[in-house]
Amino acid sequence: MNLIYAAFAFFLALVLAFVGVTRAGAWLIERRNLPVGDFADIGGARIHYVHVPAPANAELPPIVFIHGASANLKDQMLPLRPLLEGRAEMLFLDRPGFGWSERGDNETLLAQADTIAALMDQLGMKKAIVVGHSFGGAVATAFARKHPDKTLGLVFLSPASHPWPGGATAWYYNLTAIPLIGPLFSETLAYPAGALRIDAATACVFSPNKAPDGYVAAASIPLVLRPGAFRANAADVAGLYGYALDASPHYHDIKAPTVIISGDHDKVVYATIHSTGLARDIPGAELVWVHNLGHKPDWIAPDLVVGAIEKTAGKSIDLQAMARSVEARLADDAYNQGQCPDITVPGAELAPT
């Protein structure tokens, strides 16, 4: 019996030690990654955002940016704002539960779309081109379906949008979604394990392209390792398959001008399912395949992203020619080859470029 008590005491001490490490780590992360924008109360949740007002002679319509899983508003703002400053009104926001935004009642993608629409209303943005990266692409589909009157156009960057074989996600997302066990994991092991893996995971997100020097710190990626943000991220990813099953048959109802940019070396999502599916299901959508591009067109090909925004705004832009120019820049990229597993679907072929 004494051995049982000793083992339990040791386990409890270990848990408390990891809780202490996590709390200290979260405190340091927040001190090093302070808010950069303003806050608005949307449905009882405090939402963090950066609003760039419309210039006097805006040549482009307003643009709303929706970041992906594990990220925050900086992930799109840092590479894209400098290229669009002075040309358009812009809204970058931390999705509910991410960055400095509270989660609130935003457990579904449709609820998150409603929150974005409500924030637009508060800022006086009646309509916008919506740019969604990765998981943000799924939120963009929810926004376009729920708020077509606010959707001037859609730009999908390496999107996640359709059901994929088996619907599997990383084990730690599923674990974190389990009652009792999930909160315990996020309060103890998620931070130290994530801190050890964050650089390698980031390298694979960018592979075969090179992650920009200092990207993790500059984009405040460690914010997702805080327990609350980690749980929000896990809940979103764990629920994506169900959303895609229900929503994808209705994508044909989306009528906004649409461009999809995807790399044929994406190691995060099944590009041949999601990007091809969106191009098939949204009437008139243009799919832009980029050879040797990974999961991050916003950072690796920001000029092409801006071209896609211009195209959805009605400008005459040859995106296929722009893609070939990007490919020439990336032709020799072979970073982390062999260290990151490929995401492929047996029998799937890329659309011809």
Coordinates of C-alpha atoms in Angstrom, one line a residue:
M1 CA 0.0 0.0 0.0
N2 CA 2.9 2.3 0.8
L3 CA 4.2 1.8 -2.7
I4 CA 0.9 2.7 -4.2
Y5 CA 0.8 5.9 -2.1
A6 CA 4.4 6.7 -3.1
A7 CA 3.6 6.2 -6.8
F8 CA 0.5 8.4 -6.6
A9 CA 2.5 11.1 -4.8
F10 CA 5.2 10.9 -7.4
F11 CA 2.7 11.2 -10.2
L12 CA 0.9 14.1 -8.6
A13 CA 4.2 15.9 -8.1
L14 CA 5.2 15.3 -11.7
V15 CA 1.8 16.7 -12.9
L16 CA 2.2 19.8 -10.7
A17 CA 5.7 20.3 -12.0
F18 CA 4.5 20.2 -15.6
V19 CA 1.6 22.5 -14.7
G20 CA 4.2 24.9 -13.3
V21 CA 6.4 24.7 -16.3
T22 CA 3.4 25.3 -18.6
R23 CA 2.1 28.3 -16.6
A24 CA 5.6 29.9 -16.6
G25 CA 6.0 29.1 -20.3
A26 CA 2.7 30.7 -21.1
W27 CA 3.5 33.8 -19.1
L28 CA 6.8 34.2 -21.0
I29 CA 5.1 33.7 -24.3
E30 CA 2.6 36.4 -23.6
R31 CA 5.3 38.8 -22.4
R32 CA 7.2 38.3 -25.6
N33 CA 4.2 38.5 -27.9
L34 CA 2.1 41.4 -26.8
P35 CA -1.1 42.4 -28.7
V36 CA -0.4 44.6 -31.8
G37 CA -4.0 45.7 -32.5
D38 CA -7.3 46.7 -31.0
F39 CA -10.1 44.8 -29.3
A40 CA -13.8 44.5 -29.9
D41 CA -16.5 42.8 -28.0
I42 CA -18.3 40.4 -30.4
G43 CA -21.0 38.3 -28.9
G44 CA -19.4 38.4 -25.5
A45 CA -15.9 37.5 -26.8
R46 CA -13.0 39.9 -26.8
I47 CA -11.6 39.8 -30.4
H48 CA -8.2 41.1 -31.3
Y49 CA -7.8 42.7 -34.7
V50 CA -5.7 45.1 -36.8
H51 CA -7.8 47.4 -39.0
V52 CA -6.1 49.3 -41.8
P53 CA -8.5 52.0 -42.9
A54 CA -9.3 52.6 -46.5
P55 CA -6.9 55.0 -48.2
A56 CA -8.3 58.1 -49.9
N57 CA -7.9 56.7 -53.4
A58 CA -8.3 52.9 -52.7
E59 CA -7.8 51.0 -56.0
L60 CA -8.9 47.7 -54.4
P61 CA -12.0 46.8 -52.4
P62 CA -11.7 46.0 -48.6
I63 CA -9.9 42.7 -47.8
V64 CA -10.4 40.4 -44.8
F65 CA -7.7 37.9 -43.9
I66 CA -8.5 34.6 -42.1
H67 CA -5.5 32.7 -40.7
G68 CA -5.1 29.0 -40.4
A69 CA -4.6 26.5 -37.6
S70 CA -1.9 27.1 -35.0
A71 CA -1.5 30.7 -36.2
N72 CA -2.7 34.3 -35.5
L73 CA -3.3 37.5 -37.4
K74 CA 0.5 38.2 -37.8
D75 CA 0.9 35.1 -40.1
Q76 CA -0.8 36.9 -43.0
M77 CA -0.3 40.5 -41.9
L78 CA 3.5 40.4 -42.0
P79 CA 4.0 39.2 -45.6
L80 CA 0.9 40.8 -47.2
R81 CA 0.2 44.1 -45.5
P82 CA 3.3 45.8 -46.9
L83 CA 2.3 44.9 -50.5
L84 CA -1.3 46.2 -50.1
E85 CA -0.7 49.2 -47.8
G86 CA -2.2 52.3 -49.4
R87 CA -4.2 50.3 -51.9
A88 CA -7.1 48.9 -49.8
E89 CA -8.8 48.8 -46.5
M90 CA -7.6 45.6 -44.6
L91 CA -8.8 43.6 -41.6
F92 CA -6.6 41.1 -39.9
L93 CA -8.0 39.3 -36.9
D94 CA -7.1 36.6 -34.4
R95 CA -9.7 33.9 -34.9
P96 CA -11.7 33.2 -31.7
G97 CA -9.4 31.4 -29.2
F98 CA -6.2 32.2 -31.1
G99 CA -3.6 34.9 -30.6
W100 CA -5.2 37.4 -28.2
S101 CA -8.8 36.7 -29.0
E102 CA -11.1 35.0 -26.5
R103 CA -12.9 31.9 -27.6
G104 CA -16.4 32.8 -26.5
D105 CA -19.2 30.9 -28.2
N106 CA -17.3 30.1 -31.4
E107 CA -16.9 26.4 -31.4
T108 CA -18.2 26.0 -35.0
L109 CA -16.9 27.5 -38.2
L110 CA -20.3 29.1 -38.9
A111 CA -20.1 30.8 -35.5
Q112 CA -16.6 32.1 -36.4
A113 CA -17.9 33.3 -39.7
D114 CA -20.7 35.2 -37.8
T115 CA -18.1 36.8 -35.5
I116 CA -16.0 38.0 -38.5
A117 CA -19.2 39.4 -40.1
A118 CA -20.1 41.2 -36.8
L119 CA -16.6 42.7 -36.5
M120 CA -16.9 43.9 -40.1
D121 CA -20.2 45.6 -39.2
Q122 CA -18.6 47.3 -36.2
L123 CA -15.8 48.7 -38.4
G124 CA -18.2 49.8 -41.2
M125 CA -16.9 47.2 -43.7
K126 CA -20.0 46.3 -45.8
K127 CA -18.3 43.9 -48.2
A128 CA -14.8 42.5 -48.7
I129 CA -12.6 40.0 -50.5
V130 CA -11.9 37.2 -48.1
V131 CA -8.5 35.6 -48.1
G132 CA -8.3 32.3 -46.1
H133 CA -5.2 30.2 -45.6
S134 CA -5.4 26.5 -44.7
F135 CA -8.0 26.1 -42.0
G136 CA -8.9 29.7 -42.7
G137 CA -10.0 28.5 -46.1
A138 CA -12.7 26.4 -44.4
V139 CA -13.8 29.4 -42.4
A140 CA -13.9 31.4 -45.6
T141 CA -16.3 28.8 -47.2
A142 CA -18.5 29.2 -44.1
F143 CA -18.4 33.0 -44.4
A144 CA -19.3 32.9 -48.1
R145 CA -22.2 30.6 -47.6
K146 CA -23.6 32.4 -44.5
H147 CA -22.8 35.9 -45.6
P148 CA -22.9 36.1 -49.4
D149 CA -23.9 39.7 -49.2
K150 CA -20.6 40.6 -47.6
T151 CA -18.4 38.4 -49.9
L152 CA -17.0 40.3 -52.9
G153 CA -14.5 37.6 -53.7
L154 CA -12.6 34.6 -52.3
V155 CA -8.9 33.8 -52.3
F156 CA -8.0 30.4 -51.0
L157 CA -4.4 29.7 -50.0
S158 CA -3.6 26.0 -49.6
P159 CA -7.1 25.5 -48.2
A160 CA -8.6 22.7 -46.2
S161 CA -12.2 22.3 -47.3
H162 CA -13.3 18.8 -48.3
P163 CA -13.5 15.4 -46.6
W164 CA -10.2 13.5 -46.8
P165 CA -9.5 9.7 -46.6
G166 CA -10.3 8.4 -43.1
G167 CA -10.7 11.9 -41.7
A168 CA -7.7 11.4 -39.5
T169 CA -5.8 14.3 -37.8
A170 CA -2.7 14.4 -35.6
W171 CA -3.1 12.3 -32.4
Y172 CA -2.6 15.3 -30.1
Y173 CA -5.6 17.1 -31.6
N174 CA -7.8 14.1 -30.9
L175 CA -6.3 13.6 -27.4
T176 CA -6.9 17.3 -26.5
A177 CA -10.5 17.0 -27.5
I178 CA -11.2 14.2 -25.0
P179 CA -13.0 15.5 -21.8
L180 CA -10.8 15.5 -18.7
I181 CA -7.8 14.0 -20.4
G182 CA -7.6 16.8 -23.0
P183 CA -7.5 19.6 -20.5
L184 CA -4.9 17.7 -18.4
F185 CA -2.7 17.2 -21.5
S186 CA -3.0 20.9 -22.6
E187 CA -2.1 22.1 -19.0
T188 CA 0.9 19.8 -18.6
L189 CA 2.6 18.3 -21.7
A190 CA 1.4 20.3 -24.7
Y191 CA 3.7 23.3 -24.0
P192 CA 7.0 21.6 -23.3
A193 CA 6.5 19.0 -26.1
G194 CA 5.3 21.7 -28.5
A195 CA 8.2 24.0 -27.7
L196 CA 10.6 21.2 -28.5
R197 CA 8.9 20.5 -31.8
I198 CA 7.9 23.9 -33.0
D199 CA 10.9 24.6 -35.2
A200 CA 10.9 21.2 -36.9
A201 CA 7.1 21.4 -37.4
T202 CA 7.4 24.8 -39.0
A203 CA 10.2 23.6 -41.3
C204 CA 7.8 20.9 -42.6
V205 CA 5.0 23.4 -43.1
F206 CA 7.2 25.4 -45.4
S207 CA 9.0 22.5 -47.0
P208 CA 10.3 22.2 -49.7
N209 CA 10.7 25.9 -49.4
K210 CA 12.8 27.6 -46.7
A211 CA 11.1 29.0 -43.7
P212 CA 12.0 32.7 -43.4
D213 CA 14.7 33.4 -40.8
G214 CA 13.0 34.3 -37.5
Y215 CA 9.5 33.3 -38.7
V216 CA 8.4 31.6 -35.5
A217 CA 9.2 34.5 -33.3
A218 CA 8.1 37.2 -35.8
A219 CA 4.7 35.6 -36.4
S220 CA 4.2 34.9 -32.7
I221 CA 3.5 31.2 -33.4
P222 CA 4.3 30.1 -29.8
L223 CA 1.0 31.8 -28.7
V224 CA -0.7 28.6 -29.7
L225 CA 1.1 26.6 -27.1
R226 CA -0.8 28.3 -24.2
P227 CA -3.4 25.8 -22.8
G228 CA -6.5 27.7 -23.9
A229 CA -5.2 28.4 -27.4
F230 CA -4.0 24.8 -27.7
R231 CA -7.5 23.5 -26.8
A232 CA -9.2 25.9 -29.3
N233 CA -6.8 24.8 -32.0
A234 CA -7.5 21.1 -31.3
A235 CA -11.2 21.6 -31.2
D236 CA -11.2 23.3 -34.6
V237 CA -9.1 20.7 -36.3
A238 CA -11.0 17.8 -34.7
G239 CA -14.2 19.3 -36.0
L240 CA -13.0 20.1 -39.5
Y241 CA -13.9 16.7 -41.1
G242 CA -17.5 16.9 -39.9
Y243 CA -17.9 20.4 -41.2
A244 CA -16.4 19.4 -44.6
L245 CA -18.8 16.5 -44.9
D246 CA -21.8 18.7 -44.3
A247 CA -20.7 21.8 -46.1
S248 CA -18.9 20.7 -49.2
P249 CA -22.0 19.5 -51.1
H250 CA -23.2 23.1 -50.9
Y251 CA -20.1 24.9 -52.2
H252 CA -21.8 25.2 -55.6
D253 CA -24.0 27.8 -54.0
I254 CA -21.0 30.1 -53.6
K255 CA -21.2 32.7 -56.4
A256 CA -18.3 35.1 -55.5
P257 CA -15.3 35.3 -57.9
T258 CA -12.8 32.8 -56.6
V259 CA -9.1 32.0 -56.9
I260 CA -7.4 29.0 -55.3
I261 CA -3.6 28.9 -55.0
S262 CA -2.0 25.6 -54.1
G263 CA 1.4 24.0 -54.2
D264 CA 2.0 20.5 -55.5
H265 CA 4.4 19.8 -52.6
D266 CA 2.1 20.8 -49.8
K267 CA 2.9 18.6 -46.8
V268 CA 0.1 19.7 -44.6
V269 CA -3.2 19.2 -46.5
Y270 CA -4.3 17.0 -49.4
A271 CA -4.1 19.6 -52.1
T272 CA -5.5 17.2 -54.7
I273 CA -8.6 16.9 -52.6
H274 CA -9.2 20.3 -51.2
S275 CA -8.0 22.7 -53.9
T276 CA -9.2 20.5 -56.8
G277 CA -12.5 20.1 -55.0
L278 CA -13.0 23.9 -54.5
A279 CA -12.2 24.5 -58.2
R280 CA -14.7 21.9 -59.2
D281 CA -17.5 22.9 -56.8
I282 CA -17.4 26.7 -56.9
P283 CA -18.7 28.0 -60.3
G284 CA -16.1 29.9 -62.2
A285 CA -13.2 29.3 -59.7
E286 CA -9.7 29.5 -61.0
L287 CA -7.1 27.0 -59.7
V288 CA -3.5 28.1 -59.7
W289 CA -1.1 25.2 -59.2
V290 CA 2.5 26.1 -58.4
H291 CA 5.2 23.5 -58.8
N292 CA 7.5 23.0 -55.9
L293 CA 5.5 25.2 -53.6
G294 CA 4.7 24.0 -50.1
H295 CA 1.9 25.1 -47.7
K296 CA 2.7 28.8 -47.4
P297 CA 2.0 30.8 -50.5
D298 CA 1.4 33.9 -48.3
W299 CA 5.0 34.0 -47.3
I300 CA 6.7 32.2 -50.3
A301 CA 4.7 33.8 -53.1
P302 CA 3.0 36.9 -51.7
D303 CA 3.2 38.6 -55.1
L304 CA 1.0 35.8 -56.5
V305 CA -1.4 36.2 -53.6
V306 CA -1.8 39.9 -54.3
G307 CA -2.3 39.1 -58.0
A308 CA -5.2 36.7 -57.0
I309 CA -6.7 39.5 -54.9
E310 CA -6.5 41.8 -57.8
K311 CA -8.1 39.2 -60.1
T312 CA -11.0 38.7 -57.8
A313 CA -11.4 42.5 -57.7
G314 CA -11.9 42.5 -61.4
K315 CA -8.5 43.4 -62.7
S316 CA -7.0 41.6 -65.8
I317 CA -4.3 39.5 -64.3
D318 CA -2.6 36.4 -65.8
L319 CA -2.2 34.3 -62.7
Q320 CA -1.0 31.3 -64.6
A321 CA 1.9 33.4 -66.0
M322 CA 2.6 34.7 -62.5
A323 CA 2.7 31.2 -61.2
R324 CA 5.3 30.2 -63.8
S325 CA 7.4 33.1 -62.6
V326 CA 7.1 32.0 -59.0
E327 CA 8.1 28.4 -60.1
A328 CA 11.3 29.8 -61.6
R329 CA 12.2 31.3 -58.2
L330 CA 11.4 28.0 -56.4
A331 CA 12.9 25.6 -58.9
D332 CA 15.9 24.7 -56.7
D333 CA 14.1 24.6 -53.3
A334 CA 14.7 21.3 -51.6
Y335 CA 14.6 22.1 -47.9
N336 CA 13.9 19.3 -45.4
Q337 CA 13.4 16.7 -48.1
G338 CA 13.2 13.3 -46.6
Q339 CA 12.6 14.7 -43.1
C340 CA 8.9 15.6 -43.7
P341 CA 6.3 13.0 -44.8
D342 CA 4.6 13.7 -48.1
I343 CA 0.8 14.1 -48.2
T344 CA -0.5 12.2 -51.2
V345 CA -3.7 10.5 -52.2
P346 CA -3.2 7.1 -54.0
G347 CA -4.3 7.4 -57.6
A348 CA -4.8 11.2 -57.4
E349 CA -3.2 13.4 -60.1
L350 CA -2.6 17.1 -60.1
A351 CA -4.5 19.2 -62.6
P352 CA -2.3 20.1 -65.6
T353 CA -0.4 23.4 -65.3

